[in-house]
Coordinates of N, CA, C and O in Angstrom, one line a residue:
X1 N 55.8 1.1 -2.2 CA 55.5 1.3 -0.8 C 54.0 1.4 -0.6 O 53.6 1.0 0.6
X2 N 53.2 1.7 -1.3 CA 52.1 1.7 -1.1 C 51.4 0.7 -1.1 O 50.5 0.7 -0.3
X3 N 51.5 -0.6 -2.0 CA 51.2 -1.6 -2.4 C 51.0 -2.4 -0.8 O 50.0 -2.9 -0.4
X4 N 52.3 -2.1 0.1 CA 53.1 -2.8 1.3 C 51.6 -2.5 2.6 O 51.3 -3.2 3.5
X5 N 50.9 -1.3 2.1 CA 49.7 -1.0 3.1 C 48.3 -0.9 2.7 O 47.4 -0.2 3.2
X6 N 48.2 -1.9 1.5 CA 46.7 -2.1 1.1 C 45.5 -2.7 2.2 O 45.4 -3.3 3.3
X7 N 44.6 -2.2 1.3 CA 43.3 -2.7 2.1 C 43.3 -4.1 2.8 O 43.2 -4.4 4.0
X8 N 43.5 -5.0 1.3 CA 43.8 -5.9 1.3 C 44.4 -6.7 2.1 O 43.8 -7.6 2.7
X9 N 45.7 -6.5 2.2 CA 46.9 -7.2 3.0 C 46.5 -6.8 4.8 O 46.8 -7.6 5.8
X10 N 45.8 -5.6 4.9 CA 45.6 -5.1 6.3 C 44.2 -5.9 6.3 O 44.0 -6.0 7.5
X11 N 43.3 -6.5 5.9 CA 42.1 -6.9 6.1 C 42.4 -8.4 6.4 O 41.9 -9.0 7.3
X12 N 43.4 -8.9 5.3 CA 43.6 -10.6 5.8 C 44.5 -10.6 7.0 O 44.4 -11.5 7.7
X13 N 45.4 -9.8 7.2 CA 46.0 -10.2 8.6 C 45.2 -9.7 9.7 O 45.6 -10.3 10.7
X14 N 44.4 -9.2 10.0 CA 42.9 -9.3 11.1 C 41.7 -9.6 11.0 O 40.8 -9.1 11.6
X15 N 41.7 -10.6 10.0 CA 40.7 -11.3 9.3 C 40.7 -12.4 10.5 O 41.8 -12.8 11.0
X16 N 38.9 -13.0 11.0 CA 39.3 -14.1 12.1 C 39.5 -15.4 10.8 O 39.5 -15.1 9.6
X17 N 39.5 -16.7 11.3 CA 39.9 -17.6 10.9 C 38.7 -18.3 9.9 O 38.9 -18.8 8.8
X18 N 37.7 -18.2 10.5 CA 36.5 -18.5 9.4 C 35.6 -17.4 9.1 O 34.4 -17.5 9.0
X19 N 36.3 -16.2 8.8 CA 35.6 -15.3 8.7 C 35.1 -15.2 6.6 O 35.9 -15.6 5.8
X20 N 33.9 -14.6 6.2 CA 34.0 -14.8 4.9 C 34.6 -13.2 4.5 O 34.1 -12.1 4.7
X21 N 35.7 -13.7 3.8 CA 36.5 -12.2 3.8 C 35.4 -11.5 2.1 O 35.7 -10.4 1.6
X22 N 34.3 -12.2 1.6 CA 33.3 -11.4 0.4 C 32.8 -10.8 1.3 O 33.0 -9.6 1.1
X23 N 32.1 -11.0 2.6 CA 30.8 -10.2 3.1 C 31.3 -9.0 3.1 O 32.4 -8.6 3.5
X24 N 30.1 -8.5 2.6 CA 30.2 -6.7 2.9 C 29.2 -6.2 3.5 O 28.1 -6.2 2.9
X25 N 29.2 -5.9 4.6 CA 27.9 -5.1 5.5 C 27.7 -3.7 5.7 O 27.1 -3.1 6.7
X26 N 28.6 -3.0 4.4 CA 29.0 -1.5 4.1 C 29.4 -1.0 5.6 O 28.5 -0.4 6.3
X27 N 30.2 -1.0 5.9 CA 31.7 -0.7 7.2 C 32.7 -0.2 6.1 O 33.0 -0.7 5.0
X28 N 33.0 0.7 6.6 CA 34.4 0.9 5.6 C 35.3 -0.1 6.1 O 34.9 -0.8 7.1
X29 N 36.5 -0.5 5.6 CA 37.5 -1.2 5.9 C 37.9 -0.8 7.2 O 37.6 -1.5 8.2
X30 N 38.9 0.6 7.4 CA 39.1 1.4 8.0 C 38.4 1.5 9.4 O 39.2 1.7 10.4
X31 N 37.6 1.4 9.6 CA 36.5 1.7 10.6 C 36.4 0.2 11.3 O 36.7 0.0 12.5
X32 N 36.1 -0.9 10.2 CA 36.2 -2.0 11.4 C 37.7 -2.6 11.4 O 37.6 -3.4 12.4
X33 N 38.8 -2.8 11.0 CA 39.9 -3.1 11.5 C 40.4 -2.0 12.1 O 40.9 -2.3 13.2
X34 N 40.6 -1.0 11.9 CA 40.7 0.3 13.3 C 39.9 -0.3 14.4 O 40.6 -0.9 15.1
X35 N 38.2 -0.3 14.8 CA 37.9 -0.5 15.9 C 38.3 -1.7 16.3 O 38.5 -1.6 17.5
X36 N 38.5 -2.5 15.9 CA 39.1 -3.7 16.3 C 40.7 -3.6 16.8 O 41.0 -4.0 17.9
X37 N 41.1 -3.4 16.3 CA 42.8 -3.1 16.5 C 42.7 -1.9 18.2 O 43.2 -1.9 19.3
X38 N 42.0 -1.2 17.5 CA 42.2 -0.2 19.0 C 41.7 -1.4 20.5 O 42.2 -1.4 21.6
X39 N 40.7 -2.0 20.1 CA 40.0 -3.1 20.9 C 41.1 -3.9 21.2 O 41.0 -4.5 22.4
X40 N 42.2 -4.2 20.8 CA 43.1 -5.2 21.1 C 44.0 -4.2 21.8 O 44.5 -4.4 22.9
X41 N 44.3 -3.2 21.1 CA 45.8 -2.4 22.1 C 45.4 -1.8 23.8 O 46.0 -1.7 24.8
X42 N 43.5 -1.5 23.4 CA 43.2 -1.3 24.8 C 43.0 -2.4 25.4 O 43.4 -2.2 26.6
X43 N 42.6 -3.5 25.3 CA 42.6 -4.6 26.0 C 44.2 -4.8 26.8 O 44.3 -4.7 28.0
X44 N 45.4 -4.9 25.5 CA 46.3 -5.6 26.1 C 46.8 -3.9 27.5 O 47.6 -4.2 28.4
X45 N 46.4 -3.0 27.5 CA 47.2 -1.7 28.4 C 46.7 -1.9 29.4 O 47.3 -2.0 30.5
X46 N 44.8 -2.1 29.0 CA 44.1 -2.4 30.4 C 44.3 -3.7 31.2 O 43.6 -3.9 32.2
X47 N 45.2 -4.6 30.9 CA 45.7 -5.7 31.5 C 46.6 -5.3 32.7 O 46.7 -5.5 33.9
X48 N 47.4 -4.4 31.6 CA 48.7 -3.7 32.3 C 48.6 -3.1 33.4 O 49.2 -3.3 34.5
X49 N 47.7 -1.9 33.1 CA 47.4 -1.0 33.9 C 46.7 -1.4 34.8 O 47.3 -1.3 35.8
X50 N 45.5 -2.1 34.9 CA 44.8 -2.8 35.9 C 46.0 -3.9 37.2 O 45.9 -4.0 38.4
X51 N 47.1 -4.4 36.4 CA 48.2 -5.2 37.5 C 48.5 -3.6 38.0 O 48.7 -3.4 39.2
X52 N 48.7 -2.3 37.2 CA 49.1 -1.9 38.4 C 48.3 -1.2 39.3 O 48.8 -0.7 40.3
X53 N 47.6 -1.1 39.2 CA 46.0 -1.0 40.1 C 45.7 -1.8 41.3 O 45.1 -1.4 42.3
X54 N 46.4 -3.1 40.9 CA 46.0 -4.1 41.8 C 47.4 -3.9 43.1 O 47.1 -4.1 44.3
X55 N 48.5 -3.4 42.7 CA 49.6 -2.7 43.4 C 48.9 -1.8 44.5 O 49.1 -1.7 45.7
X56 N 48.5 -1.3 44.0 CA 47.7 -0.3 45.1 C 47.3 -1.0 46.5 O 47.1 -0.3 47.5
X57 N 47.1 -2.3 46.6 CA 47.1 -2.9 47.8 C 48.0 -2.7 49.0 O 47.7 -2.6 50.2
X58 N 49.0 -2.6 48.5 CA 50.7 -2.1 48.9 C 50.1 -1.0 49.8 O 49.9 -1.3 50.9
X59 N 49.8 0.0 49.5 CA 49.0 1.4 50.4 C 48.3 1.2 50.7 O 47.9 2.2 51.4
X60 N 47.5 0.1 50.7 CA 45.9 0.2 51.3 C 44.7 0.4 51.0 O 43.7 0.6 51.7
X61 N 44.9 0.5 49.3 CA 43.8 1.1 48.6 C 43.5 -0.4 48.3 O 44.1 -1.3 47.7
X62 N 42.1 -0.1 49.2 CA 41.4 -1.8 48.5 C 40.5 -1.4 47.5 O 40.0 -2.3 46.9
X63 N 40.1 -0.1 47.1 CA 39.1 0.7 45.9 C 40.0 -0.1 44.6 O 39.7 -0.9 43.8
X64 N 41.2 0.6 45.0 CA 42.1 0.2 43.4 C 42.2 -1.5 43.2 O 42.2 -2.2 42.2
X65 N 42.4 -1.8 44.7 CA 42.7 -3.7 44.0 C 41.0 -4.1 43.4 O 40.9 -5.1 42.6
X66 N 40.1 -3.6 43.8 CA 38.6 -4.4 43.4 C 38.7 -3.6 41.6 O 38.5 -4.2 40.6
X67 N 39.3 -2.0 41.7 CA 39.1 -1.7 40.4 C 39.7 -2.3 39.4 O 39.3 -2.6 38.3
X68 N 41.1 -2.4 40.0 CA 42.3 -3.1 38.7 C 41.5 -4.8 38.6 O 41.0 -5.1 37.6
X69 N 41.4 -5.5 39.7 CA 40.7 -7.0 38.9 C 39.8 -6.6 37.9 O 39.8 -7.0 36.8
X70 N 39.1 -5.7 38.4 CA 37.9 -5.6 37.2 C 38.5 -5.0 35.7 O 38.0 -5.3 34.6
X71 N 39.5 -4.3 35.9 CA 40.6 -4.0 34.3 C 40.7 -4.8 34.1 O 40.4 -5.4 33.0
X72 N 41.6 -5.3 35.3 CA 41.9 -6.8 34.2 C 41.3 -7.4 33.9 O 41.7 -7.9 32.8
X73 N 40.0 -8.0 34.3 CA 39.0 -8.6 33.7 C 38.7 -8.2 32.6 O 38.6 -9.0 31.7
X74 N 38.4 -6.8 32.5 CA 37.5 -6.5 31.2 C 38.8 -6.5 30.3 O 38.2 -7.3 29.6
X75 N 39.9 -6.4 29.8 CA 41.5 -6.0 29.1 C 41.4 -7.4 28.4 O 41.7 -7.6 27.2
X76 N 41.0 -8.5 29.6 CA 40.9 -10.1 28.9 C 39.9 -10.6 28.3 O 39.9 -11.5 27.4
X77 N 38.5 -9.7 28.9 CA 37.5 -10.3 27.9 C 37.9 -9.8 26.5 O 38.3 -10.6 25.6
X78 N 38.0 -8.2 26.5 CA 38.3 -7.6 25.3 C 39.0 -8.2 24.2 O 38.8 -8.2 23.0
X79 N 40.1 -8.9 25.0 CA 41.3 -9.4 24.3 C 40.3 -11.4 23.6 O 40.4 -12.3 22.8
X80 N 39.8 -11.2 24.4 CA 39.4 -13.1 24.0 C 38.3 -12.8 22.7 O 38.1 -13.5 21.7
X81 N 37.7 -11.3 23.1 CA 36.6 -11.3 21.7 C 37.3 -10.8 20.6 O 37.2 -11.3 19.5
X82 N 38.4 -9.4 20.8 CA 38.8 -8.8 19.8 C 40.1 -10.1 18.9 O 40.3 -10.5 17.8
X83 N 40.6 -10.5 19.9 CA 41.7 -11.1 18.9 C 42.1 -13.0 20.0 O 43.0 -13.1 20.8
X84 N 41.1 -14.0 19.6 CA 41.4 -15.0 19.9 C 42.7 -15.9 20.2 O 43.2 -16.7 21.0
X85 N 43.0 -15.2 19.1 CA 44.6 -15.9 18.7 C 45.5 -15.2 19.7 O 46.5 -15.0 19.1
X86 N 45.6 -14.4 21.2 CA 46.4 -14.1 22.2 C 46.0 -15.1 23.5 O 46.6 -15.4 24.5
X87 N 44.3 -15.9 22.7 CA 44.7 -16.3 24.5 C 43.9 -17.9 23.9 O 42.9 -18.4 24.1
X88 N 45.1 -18.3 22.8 CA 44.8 -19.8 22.6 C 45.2 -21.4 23.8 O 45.2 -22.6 23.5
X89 N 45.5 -20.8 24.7 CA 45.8 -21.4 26.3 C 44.1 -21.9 26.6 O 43.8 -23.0 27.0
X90 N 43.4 -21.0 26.4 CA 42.1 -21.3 26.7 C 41.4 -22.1 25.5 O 41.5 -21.8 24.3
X91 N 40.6 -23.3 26.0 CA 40.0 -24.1 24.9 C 38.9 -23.4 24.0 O 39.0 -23.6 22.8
X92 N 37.9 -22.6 24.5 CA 36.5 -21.7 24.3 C 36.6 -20.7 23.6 O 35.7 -20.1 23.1
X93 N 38.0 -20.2 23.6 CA 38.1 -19.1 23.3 C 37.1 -18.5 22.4 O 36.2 -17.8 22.6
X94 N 37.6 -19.2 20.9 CA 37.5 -19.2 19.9 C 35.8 -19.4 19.9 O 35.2 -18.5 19.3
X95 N 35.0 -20.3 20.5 CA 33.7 -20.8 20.6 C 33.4 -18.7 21.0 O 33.3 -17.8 20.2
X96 N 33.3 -18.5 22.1 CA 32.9 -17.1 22.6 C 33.3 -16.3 21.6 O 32.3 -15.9 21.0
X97 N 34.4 -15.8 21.1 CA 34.4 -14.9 20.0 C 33.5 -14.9 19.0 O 33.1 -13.8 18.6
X98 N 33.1 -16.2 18.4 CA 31.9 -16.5 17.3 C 30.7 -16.1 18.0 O 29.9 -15.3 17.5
X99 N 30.5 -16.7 19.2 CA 29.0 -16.1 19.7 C 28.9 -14.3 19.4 O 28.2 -13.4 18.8
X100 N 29.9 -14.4 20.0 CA 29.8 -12.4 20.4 C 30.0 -11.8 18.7 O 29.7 -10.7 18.4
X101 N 30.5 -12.7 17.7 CA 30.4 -12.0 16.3 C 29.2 -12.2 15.9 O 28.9 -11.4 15.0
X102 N 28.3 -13.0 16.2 CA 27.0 -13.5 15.9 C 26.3 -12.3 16.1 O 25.6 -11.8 15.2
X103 N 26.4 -11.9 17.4 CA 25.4 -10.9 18.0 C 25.8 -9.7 17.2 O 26.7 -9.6 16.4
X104 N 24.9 -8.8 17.3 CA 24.4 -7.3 16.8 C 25.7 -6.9 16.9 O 26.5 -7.5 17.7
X105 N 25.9 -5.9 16.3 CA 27.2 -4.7 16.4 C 27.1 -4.1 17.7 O 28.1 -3.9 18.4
X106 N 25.5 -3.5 18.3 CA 25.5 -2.7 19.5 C 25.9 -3.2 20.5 O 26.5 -2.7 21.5
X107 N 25.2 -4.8 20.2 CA 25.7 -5.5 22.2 C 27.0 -5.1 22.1 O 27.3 -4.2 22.8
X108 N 28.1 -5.9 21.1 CA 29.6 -5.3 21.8 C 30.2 -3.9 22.1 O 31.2 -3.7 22.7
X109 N 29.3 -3.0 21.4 CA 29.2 -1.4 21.9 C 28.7 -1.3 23.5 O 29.3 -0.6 24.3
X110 N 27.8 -2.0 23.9 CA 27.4 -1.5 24.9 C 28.4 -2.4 25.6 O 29.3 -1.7 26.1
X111 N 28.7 -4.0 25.9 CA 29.8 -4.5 26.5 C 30.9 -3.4 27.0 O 31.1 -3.0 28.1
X112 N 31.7 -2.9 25.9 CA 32.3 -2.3 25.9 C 32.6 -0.9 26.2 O 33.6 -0.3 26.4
X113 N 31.4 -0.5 26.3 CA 31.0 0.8 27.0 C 30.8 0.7 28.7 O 31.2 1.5 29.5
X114 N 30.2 -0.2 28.9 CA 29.5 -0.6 30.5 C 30.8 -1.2 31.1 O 31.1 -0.4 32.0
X115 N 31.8 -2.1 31.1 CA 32.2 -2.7 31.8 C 33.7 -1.6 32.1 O 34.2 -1.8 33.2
X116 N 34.3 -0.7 31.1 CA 35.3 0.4 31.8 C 34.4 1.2 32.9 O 34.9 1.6 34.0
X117 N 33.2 1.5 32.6 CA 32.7 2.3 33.7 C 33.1 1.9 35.0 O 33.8 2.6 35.7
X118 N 32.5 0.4 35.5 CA 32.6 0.0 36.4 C 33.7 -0.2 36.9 O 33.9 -0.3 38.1
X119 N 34.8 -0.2 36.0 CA 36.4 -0.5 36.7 C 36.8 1.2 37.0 O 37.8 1.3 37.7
X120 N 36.2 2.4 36.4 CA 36.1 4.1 36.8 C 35.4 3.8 38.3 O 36.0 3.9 39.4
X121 N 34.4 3.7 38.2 CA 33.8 3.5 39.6 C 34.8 3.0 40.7 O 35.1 3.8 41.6
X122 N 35.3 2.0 40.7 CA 35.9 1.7 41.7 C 37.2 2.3 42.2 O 37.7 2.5 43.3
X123 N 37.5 2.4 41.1 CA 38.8 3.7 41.7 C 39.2 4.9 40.2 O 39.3 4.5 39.0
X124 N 39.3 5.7 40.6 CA 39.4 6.6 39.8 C 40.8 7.3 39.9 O 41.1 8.1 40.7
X125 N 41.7 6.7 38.6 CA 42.8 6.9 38.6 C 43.7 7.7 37.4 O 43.1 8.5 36.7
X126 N 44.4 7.5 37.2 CA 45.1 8.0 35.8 C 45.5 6.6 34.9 O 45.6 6.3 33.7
X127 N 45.7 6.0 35.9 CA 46.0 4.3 35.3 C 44.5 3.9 34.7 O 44.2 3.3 33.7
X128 N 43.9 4.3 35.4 CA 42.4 3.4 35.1 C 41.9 4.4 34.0 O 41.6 3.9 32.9
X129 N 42.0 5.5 34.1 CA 41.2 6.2 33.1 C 41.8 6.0 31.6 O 41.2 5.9 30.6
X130 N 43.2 5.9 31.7 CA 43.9 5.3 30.1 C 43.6 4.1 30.0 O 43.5 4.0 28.8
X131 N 43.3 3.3 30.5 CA 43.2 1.5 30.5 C 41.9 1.3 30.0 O 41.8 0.8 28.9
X132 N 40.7 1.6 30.6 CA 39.4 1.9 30.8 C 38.7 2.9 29.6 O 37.6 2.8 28.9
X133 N 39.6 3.7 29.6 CA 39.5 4.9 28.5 C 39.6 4.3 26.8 O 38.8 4.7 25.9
X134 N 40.4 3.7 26.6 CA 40.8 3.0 25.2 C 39.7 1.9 24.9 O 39.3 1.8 23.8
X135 N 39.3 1.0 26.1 CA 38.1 0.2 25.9 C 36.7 0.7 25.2 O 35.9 0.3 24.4
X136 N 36.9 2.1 26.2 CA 35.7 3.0 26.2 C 35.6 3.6 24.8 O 34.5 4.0 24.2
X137 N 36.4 3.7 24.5 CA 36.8 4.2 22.9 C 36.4 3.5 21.7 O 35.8 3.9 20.7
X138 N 36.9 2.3 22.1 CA 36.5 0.9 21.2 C 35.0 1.0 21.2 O 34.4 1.3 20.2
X139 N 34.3 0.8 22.5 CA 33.0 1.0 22.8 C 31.9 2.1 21.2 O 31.1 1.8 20.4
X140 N 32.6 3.2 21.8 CA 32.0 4.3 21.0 C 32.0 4.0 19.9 O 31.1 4.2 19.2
X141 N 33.3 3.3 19.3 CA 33.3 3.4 17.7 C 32.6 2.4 17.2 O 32.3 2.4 16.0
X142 N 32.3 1.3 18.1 CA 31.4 -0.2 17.5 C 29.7 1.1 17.9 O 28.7 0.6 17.4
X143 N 29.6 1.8 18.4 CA 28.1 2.1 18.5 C 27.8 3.0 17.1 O 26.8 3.0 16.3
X144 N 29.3 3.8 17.2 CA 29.1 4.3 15.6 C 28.6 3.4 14.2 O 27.7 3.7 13.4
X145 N 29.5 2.3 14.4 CA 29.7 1.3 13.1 C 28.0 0.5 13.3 O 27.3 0.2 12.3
X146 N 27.7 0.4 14.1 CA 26.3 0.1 15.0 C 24.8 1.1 14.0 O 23.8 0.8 13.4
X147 N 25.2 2.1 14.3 CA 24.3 3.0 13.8 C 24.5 3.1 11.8 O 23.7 3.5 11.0
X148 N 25.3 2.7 11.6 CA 25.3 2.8 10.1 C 26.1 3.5 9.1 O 27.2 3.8 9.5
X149 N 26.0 3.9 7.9 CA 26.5 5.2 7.1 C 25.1 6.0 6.6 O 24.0 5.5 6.2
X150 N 25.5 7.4 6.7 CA 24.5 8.2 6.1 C 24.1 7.6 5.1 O 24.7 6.7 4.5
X151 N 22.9 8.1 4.7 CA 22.0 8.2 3.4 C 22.5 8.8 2.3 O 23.2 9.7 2.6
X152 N 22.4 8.5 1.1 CA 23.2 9.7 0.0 C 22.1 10.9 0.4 O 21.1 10.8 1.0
X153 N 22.7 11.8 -0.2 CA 22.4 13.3 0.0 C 21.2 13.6 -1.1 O 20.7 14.6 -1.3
X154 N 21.0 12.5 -1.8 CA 19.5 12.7 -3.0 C 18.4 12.4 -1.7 O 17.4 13.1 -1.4
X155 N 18.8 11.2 -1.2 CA 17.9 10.5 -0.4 C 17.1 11.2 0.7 O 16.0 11.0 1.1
X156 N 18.2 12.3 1.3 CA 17.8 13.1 2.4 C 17.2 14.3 2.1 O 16.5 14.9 2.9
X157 N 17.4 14.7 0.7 CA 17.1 15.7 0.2 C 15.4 15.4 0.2 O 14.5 16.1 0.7
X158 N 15.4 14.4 -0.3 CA 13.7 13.8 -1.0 C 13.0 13.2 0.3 O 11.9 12.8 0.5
X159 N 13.9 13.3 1.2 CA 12.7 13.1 2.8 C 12.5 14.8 3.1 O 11.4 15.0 3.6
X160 N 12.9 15.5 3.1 CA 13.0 17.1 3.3 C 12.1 17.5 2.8 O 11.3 18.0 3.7
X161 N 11.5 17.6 1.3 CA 10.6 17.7 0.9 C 9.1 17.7 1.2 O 8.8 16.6 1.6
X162 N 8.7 18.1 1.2 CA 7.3 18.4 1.6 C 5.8 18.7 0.9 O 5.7 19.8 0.3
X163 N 4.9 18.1 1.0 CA 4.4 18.4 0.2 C 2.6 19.2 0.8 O 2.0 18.9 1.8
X164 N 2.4 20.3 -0.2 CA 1.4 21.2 1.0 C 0.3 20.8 0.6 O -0.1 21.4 -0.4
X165 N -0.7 19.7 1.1 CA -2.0 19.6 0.9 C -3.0 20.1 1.5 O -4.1 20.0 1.0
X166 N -2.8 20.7 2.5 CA -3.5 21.5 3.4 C -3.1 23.2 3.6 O -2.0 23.6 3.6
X167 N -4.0 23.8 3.8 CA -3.7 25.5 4.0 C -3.4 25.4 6.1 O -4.1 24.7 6.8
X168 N -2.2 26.2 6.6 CA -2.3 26.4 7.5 C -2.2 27.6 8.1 O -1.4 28.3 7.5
X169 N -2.7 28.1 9.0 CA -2.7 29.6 9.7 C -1.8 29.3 11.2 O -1.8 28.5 12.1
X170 N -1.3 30.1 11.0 CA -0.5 30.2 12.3 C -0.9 31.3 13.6 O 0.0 32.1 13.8
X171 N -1.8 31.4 14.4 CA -2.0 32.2 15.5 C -0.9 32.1 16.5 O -0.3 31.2 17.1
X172 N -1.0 33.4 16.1 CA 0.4 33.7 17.8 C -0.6 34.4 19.3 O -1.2 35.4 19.2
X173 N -0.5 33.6 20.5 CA -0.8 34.1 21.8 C 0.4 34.8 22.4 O 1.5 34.3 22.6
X174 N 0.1 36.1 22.6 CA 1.1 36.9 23.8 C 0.8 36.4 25.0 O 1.3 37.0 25.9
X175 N 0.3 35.4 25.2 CA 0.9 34.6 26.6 C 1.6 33.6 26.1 O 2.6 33.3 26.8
X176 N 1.4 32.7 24.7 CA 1.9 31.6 24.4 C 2.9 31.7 23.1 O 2.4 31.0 22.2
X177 N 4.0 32.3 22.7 CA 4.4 32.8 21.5 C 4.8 31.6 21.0 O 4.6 31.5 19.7
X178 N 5.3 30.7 21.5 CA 5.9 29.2 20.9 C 4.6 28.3 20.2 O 4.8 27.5 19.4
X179 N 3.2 28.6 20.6 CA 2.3 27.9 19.9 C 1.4 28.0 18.6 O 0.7 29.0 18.4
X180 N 1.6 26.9 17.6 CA 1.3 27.0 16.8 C 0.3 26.0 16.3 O 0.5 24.7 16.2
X181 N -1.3 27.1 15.8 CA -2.5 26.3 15.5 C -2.7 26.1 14.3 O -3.0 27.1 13.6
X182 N -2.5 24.9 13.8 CA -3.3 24.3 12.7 C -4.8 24.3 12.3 O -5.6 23.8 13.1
X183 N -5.1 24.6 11.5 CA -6.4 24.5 10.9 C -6.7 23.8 10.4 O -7.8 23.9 9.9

């Protein structure tokens, strides 16, 4: 049973199509097929949820019909960069997901950060904030994967270090207790 949920077998089934499955750009496994996968489940809800958003027309909320297009917009970008192979109807598809893999890890963090906001803005709902919210999620975790993995702990140790070539004195002012003079 375990064999059944390797790294491996989970990496080539959301592996893109010309992707080189050697590169390693130290990501754990975990981290980028999780943010990816979550990127596809919030895409396909914010589809969902955004049609029913667009329902709100029915009452008269024209806030909700401008907010839900924009779910749905963003549910489909999501969905054309996170996983190509849902919307092979479209010829480009595949062309735009390469560009957007090309780019930095952060652009698709901030993408994905900025564009639920704007579908929050327009109507602020419970539909929108799950729909919106999972994108937003995706967002965060590509800015994490964005920023890196810690340093080993030798490495941080040996920046901590200090070394004293100079004598310093410290004067304290009872008008200023937070300042400290160097000599």
């Amino acid at each position: 049973m375990a064999s059944f949920f390797s790294a491996d077998k989970i990496g080539s089934m959301l592996a893109r199509p010309n992707e080189d499955p050697t590169q390693d750009d130290g990501t754990p496994w975990y981290m980028k097929y999780g943010t990816r996968g979550l990127g596809i489940f919030g895409g396909g809800i914010s589809i969902i949820f955004g049609l029913f958003n667009c329902l709100g027309i029915l009452l008269g909320n024209i806030d909700c019909l401008f907010g839900g297009i924009i779910q749905v917009l963003t549910g489909f970008l999501v969905l054309m960069i996170e996983a190509p192979c849902c919307c092979m109807f479209i010829d480009q598809v595949q062309m735009v997901s390469d560009i957007v893999d090309k780019r930095p890890v952060w652009n698709k963090a901030a993408l994905y950060i900025g564009l639920p906001i704007l579908a929050l803005m327009m109507c602020l709902s419970l539909t929108t904030i799950a729909g919106s919210g999972l994108i937003f999620i995706a967002g965060i975790l590509y800015g994490m994967v964005a920023l890196g993995k810690k340093a080993p702990l030798e490495a941080m140790k040996s920046s901590i270090v200090l070394t004293t070539t100079c004598q310093s004195t410290v004067t304290i002012d009872p008008h200023r207790s937070n300042a400290v003079d160097y000599v």
